[in-house]
Amino acid sequence: MDLKKIDAPATTTTYNRNEIDEATGNIYESISIIAKRAEQINSEIKKELIEKLEEFATYNDSLEEIFENKEQIEVSKFYEKLPKPHALAVKEWLDSKIYHRNTEEDNNL
């Protein structure tokens, strides 16, 4: 996921209910799919952040040696300014970038 090219809103936005449930015909199913994608996005972002912050980690036993690393602070600020995972998931859903299928319909065939 390229976090620099994200165009999802960073603030609260009102969406048209009909656009959200258009793909499934059921608002609850659509929201469930969006929520699952938001969890995936959140875990991806968290994994990336942890990997980047581990580059700056120093492993020592002394509590007196605390260093402020400007690069580490900049990385943290970048991730804090990103849109929330649910906003990213809704944007992907509205752009039809999320693949979904109904397994109950597949079993009935």
PDB file of C-alpha atoms in Angstrom:
ATOM      1  CA  MET A   1       0.000   0.000   0.000  1.00  0.00           C
ATOM      2  CA  ASP A   2       1.436   3.360  -1.014  1.00  0.00           C
ATOM      3  CA  LEU A   3       0.579   5.657   1.860  1.00  0.00           C
ATOM      4  CA  LYS A   4       1.775   8.821   0.114  1.00  0.00           C
ATOM      5  CA  LYS A   5      -0.809   8.530  -2.658  1.00  0.00           C
ATOM      6  CA  ILE A   6      -3.838   8.153  -0.409  1.00  0.00           C
ATOM      7  CA  ASP A   7      -6.681  10.532  -1.191  1.00  0.00           C
ATOM      8  CA  ALA A   8      -9.135   9.440   1.503  1.00  0.00           C
ATOM      9  CA  PRO A   9     -10.538  12.182   3.728  1.00  0.00           C
ATOM     10  CA  ALA A  10      -8.757  12.751   7.030  1.00  0.00           C
ATOM     11  CA  THR A  11     -11.874  14.168   8.672  1.00  0.00           C
ATOM     12  CA  THR A  12     -15.432  12.951   9.146  1.00  0.00           C
ATOM     13  CA  THR A  13     -17.374  12.716   5.898  1.00  0.00           C
ATOM     14  CA  THR A  14     -21.002  11.927   5.177  1.00  0.00           C
ATOM     15  CA  TYR A  15     -21.551   9.296   2.503  1.00  0.00           C
ATOM     16  CA  ASN A  16     -24.606   8.482   0.452  1.00  0.00           C
ATOM     17  CA  ARG A  17     -26.093   5.280   1.862  1.00  0.00           C
ATOM     18  CA  ASN A  18     -27.178   4.166  -1.604  1.00  0.00           C
ATOM     19  CA  GLU A  19     -23.605   4.326  -2.894  1.00  0.00           C
ATOM     20  CA  ILE A  20     -22.347   2.180  -0.024  1.00  0.00           C
ATOM     21  CA  ASP A  21     -24.899  -0.614  -0.395  1.00  0.00           C
ATOM     22  CA  GLU A  22     -25.017  -0.503  -4.188  1.00  0.00           C
ATOM     23  CA  ALA A  23     -22.599  -3.411  -4.696  1.00  0.00           C
ATOM     24  CA  THR A  24     -24.300  -5.817  -2.285  1.00  0.00           C
ATOM     25  CA  GLY A  25     -27.838  -4.529  -1.956  1.00  0.00           C
ATOM     26  CA  ASN A  26     -27.527  -4.774   1.823  1.00  0.00           C
ATOM     27  CA  ILE A  27     -26.071  -1.948   3.922  1.00  0.00           C
ATOM     28  CA  TYR A  28     -25.086  -4.295   6.766  1.00  0.00           C
ATOM     29  CA  GLU A  29     -23.193  -6.619   4.455  1.00  0.00           C
ATOM     30  CA  SER A  30     -21.391  -3.668   2.877  1.00  0.00           C
ATOM     31  CA  ILE A  31     -20.417  -2.259   6.270  1.00  0.00           C
ATOM     32  CA  SER A  32     -19.196  -5.694   7.368  1.00  0.00           C
ATOM     33  CA  ILE A  33     -16.960  -5.938   4.293  1.00  0.00           C
ATOM     34  CA  ILE A  34     -15.654  -2.403   4.851  1.00  0.00           C
ATOM     35  CA  ALA A  35     -14.940  -3.186   8.519  1.00  0.00           C
ATOM     36  CA  LYS A  36     -12.952  -6.305   7.626  1.00  0.00           C
ATOM     37  CA  ARG A  37     -10.921  -4.334   5.092  1.00  0.00           C
ATOM     38  CA  ALA A  38     -10.313  -1.582   7.677  1.00  0.00           C
ATOM     39  CA  GLU A  39      -8.878  -4.205  10.047  1.00  0.00           C
ATOM     40  CA  GLN A  40      -6.548  -5.421   7.278  1.00  0.00           C
ATOM     41  CA  ILE A  41      -5.422  -1.867   6.493  1.00  0.00           C
ATOM     42  CA  ASN A  42      -4.856  -1.152  10.183  1.00  0.00           C
ATOM     43  CA  SER A  43      -2.658  -4.219  10.604  1.00  0.00           C
ATOM     44  CA  GLU A  44      -0.661  -3.338   7.457  1.00  0.00           C
ATOM     45  CA  ILE A  45      -0.049   0.224   8.650  1.00  0.00           C
ATOM     46  CA  LYS A  46       0.855  -0.963  12.141  1.00  0.00           C
ATOM     47  CA  LYS A  47       3.306  -3.501  10.738  1.00  0.00           C
ATOM     48  CA  GLU A  48       4.975  -0.857   8.539  1.00  0.00           C
ATOM     49  CA  LEU A  49       5.227   1.600  11.428  1.00  0.00           C
ATOM     50  CA  ILE A  50       6.747  -0.962  13.766  1.00  0.00           C
ATOM     51  CA  GLU A  51       9.302  -1.970  11.113  1.00  0.00           C
ATOM     52  CA  LYS A  52      10.324   1.648  10.550  1.00  0.00           C
ATOM     53  CA  LEU A  53      10.537   2.450  14.258  1.00  0.00           C
ATOM     54  CA  GLU A  54      12.647  -0.662  14.940  1.00  0.00           C
ATOM     55  CA  GLU A  55      15.330   0.830  12.713  1.00  0.00           C
ATOM     56  CA  PHE A  56      15.779   3.529  15.340  1.00  0.00           C
ATOM     57  CA  ALA A  57      15.610   1.245  18.365  1.00  0.00           C
ATOM     58  CA  THR A  58      18.557   1.102  20.703  1.00  0.00           C
ATOM     59  CA  TYR A  59      18.819  -1.790  23.081  1.00  0.00           C
ATOM     60  CA  ASN A  60      20.551  -0.736  26.253  1.00  0.00           C
ATOM     61  CA  ASP A  61      19.869  -1.246  29.924  1.00  0.00           C
ATOM     62  CA  SER A  62      20.514   2.317  31.068  1.00  0.00           C
ATOM     63  CA  LEU A  63      17.482   4.500  31.670  1.00  0.00           C
ATOM     64  CA  GLU A  64      19.665   7.590  31.709  1.00  0.00           C
ATOM     65  CA  GLU A  65      20.443   7.352  28.009  1.00  0.00           C
ATOM     66  CA  ILE A  66      17.287   8.537  26.300  1.00  0.00           C
ATOM     67  CA  PHE A  67      17.819  10.121  22.930  1.00  0.00           C
ATOM     68  CA  GLU A  68      15.326  12.032  20.869  1.00  0.00           C
ATOM     69  CA  ASN A  69      15.720  10.998  17.298  1.00  0.00           C
ATOM     70  CA  LYS A  70      14.271  13.577  14.890  1.00  0.00           C
ATOM     71  CA  GLU A  71      13.807  11.009  12.127  1.00  0.00           C
ATOM     72  CA  GLN A  72      11.823   8.785  14.461  1.00  0.00           C
ATOM     73  CA  ILE A  73       9.613  11.718  15.439  1.00  0.00           C
ATOM     74  CA  GLU A  74       9.016  12.582  11.773  1.00  0.00           C
ATOM     75  CA  VAL A  75       8.019   8.993  10.972  1.00  0.00           C
ATOM     76  CA  SER A  76       5.586   8.983  13.884  1.00  0.00           C
ATOM     77  CA  LYS A  77       4.071  12.318  12.826  1.00  0.00           C
ATOM     78  CA  PHE A  78       3.627  11.058   9.271  1.00  0.00           C
ATOM     79  CA  TYR A  79       1.649   8.050  10.454  1.00  0.00           C
ATOM     80  CA  GLU A  80      -0.402  10.179  12.851  1.00  0.00           C
ATOM     81  CA  LYS A  81      -1.513  12.446   9.983  1.00  0.00           C
ATOM     82  CA  LEU A  82      -2.716   9.585   7.793  1.00  0.00           C
ATOM     83  CA  PRO A  83      -6.452   9.074   7.331  1.00  0.00           C
ATOM     84  CA  LYS A  84      -7.955   6.466   9.623  1.00  0.00           C
ATOM     85  CA  PRO A  85      -8.172   2.861   8.346  1.00  0.00           C
ATOM     86  CA  HIS A  86     -11.961   2.982   8.133  1.00  0.00           C
ATOM     87  CA  ALA A  87     -11.778   6.082   5.894  1.00  0.00           C
ATOM     88  CA  LEU A  88      -9.317   4.270   3.634  1.00  0.00           C
ATOM     89  CA  ALA A  89     -11.558   1.203   3.504  1.00  0.00           C
ATOM     90  CA  VAL A  90     -14.643   3.261   2.608  1.00  0.00           C
ATOM     91  CA  LYS A  91     -12.693   5.029  -0.144  1.00  0.00           C
ATOM     92  CA  GLU A  92     -11.562   1.673  -1.552  1.00  0.00           C
ATOM     93  CA  TRP A  93     -15.136   0.352  -1.359  1.00  0.00           C
ATOM     94  CA  LEU A  94     -16.566   3.347  -3.209  1.00  0.00           C
ATOM     95  CA  ASP A  95     -13.829   3.044  -5.859  1.00  0.00           C
ATOM     96  CA  SER A  96     -14.686  -0.677  -6.278  1.00  0.00           C
ATOM     97  CA  LYS A  97     -11.188  -1.769  -5.269  1.00  0.00           C
ATOM     98  CA  ILE A  98     -12.348  -4.367  -2.732  1.00  0.00           C
ATOM     99  CA  TYR A  99     -13.058  -7.867  -3.982  1.00  0.00           C
ATOM    100  CA  HIS A 100     -15.911  -9.605  -2.223  1.00  0.00           C
ATOM    101  CA  ARG A 101     -18.145 -12.575  -2.806  1.00  0.00           C
ATOM    102  CA  ASN A 102     -21.033 -14.221  -1.020  1.00  0.00           C
ATOM    103  CA  THR A 103     -20.035 -17.743   0.016  1.00  0.00           C
ATOM    104  CA  GLU A 104     -23.662 -18.708   0.685  1.00  0.00           C
ATOM    105  CA  GLU A 105     -24.497 -18.113  -2.974  1.00  0.00           C
ATOM    106  CA  ASP A 106     -21.434 -20.160  -3.982  1.00  0.00           C
ATOM    107  CA  ASN A 107     -22.582 -23.091  -1.839  1.00  0.00           C
ATOM    108  CA  ASN A 108     -26.081 -23.060  -3.324  1.00  0.00           C
ATOM    109  CA  LEU A 109     -24.797 -23.524  -6.885  1.00  0.00           C
TER     110      LEU A 109
END
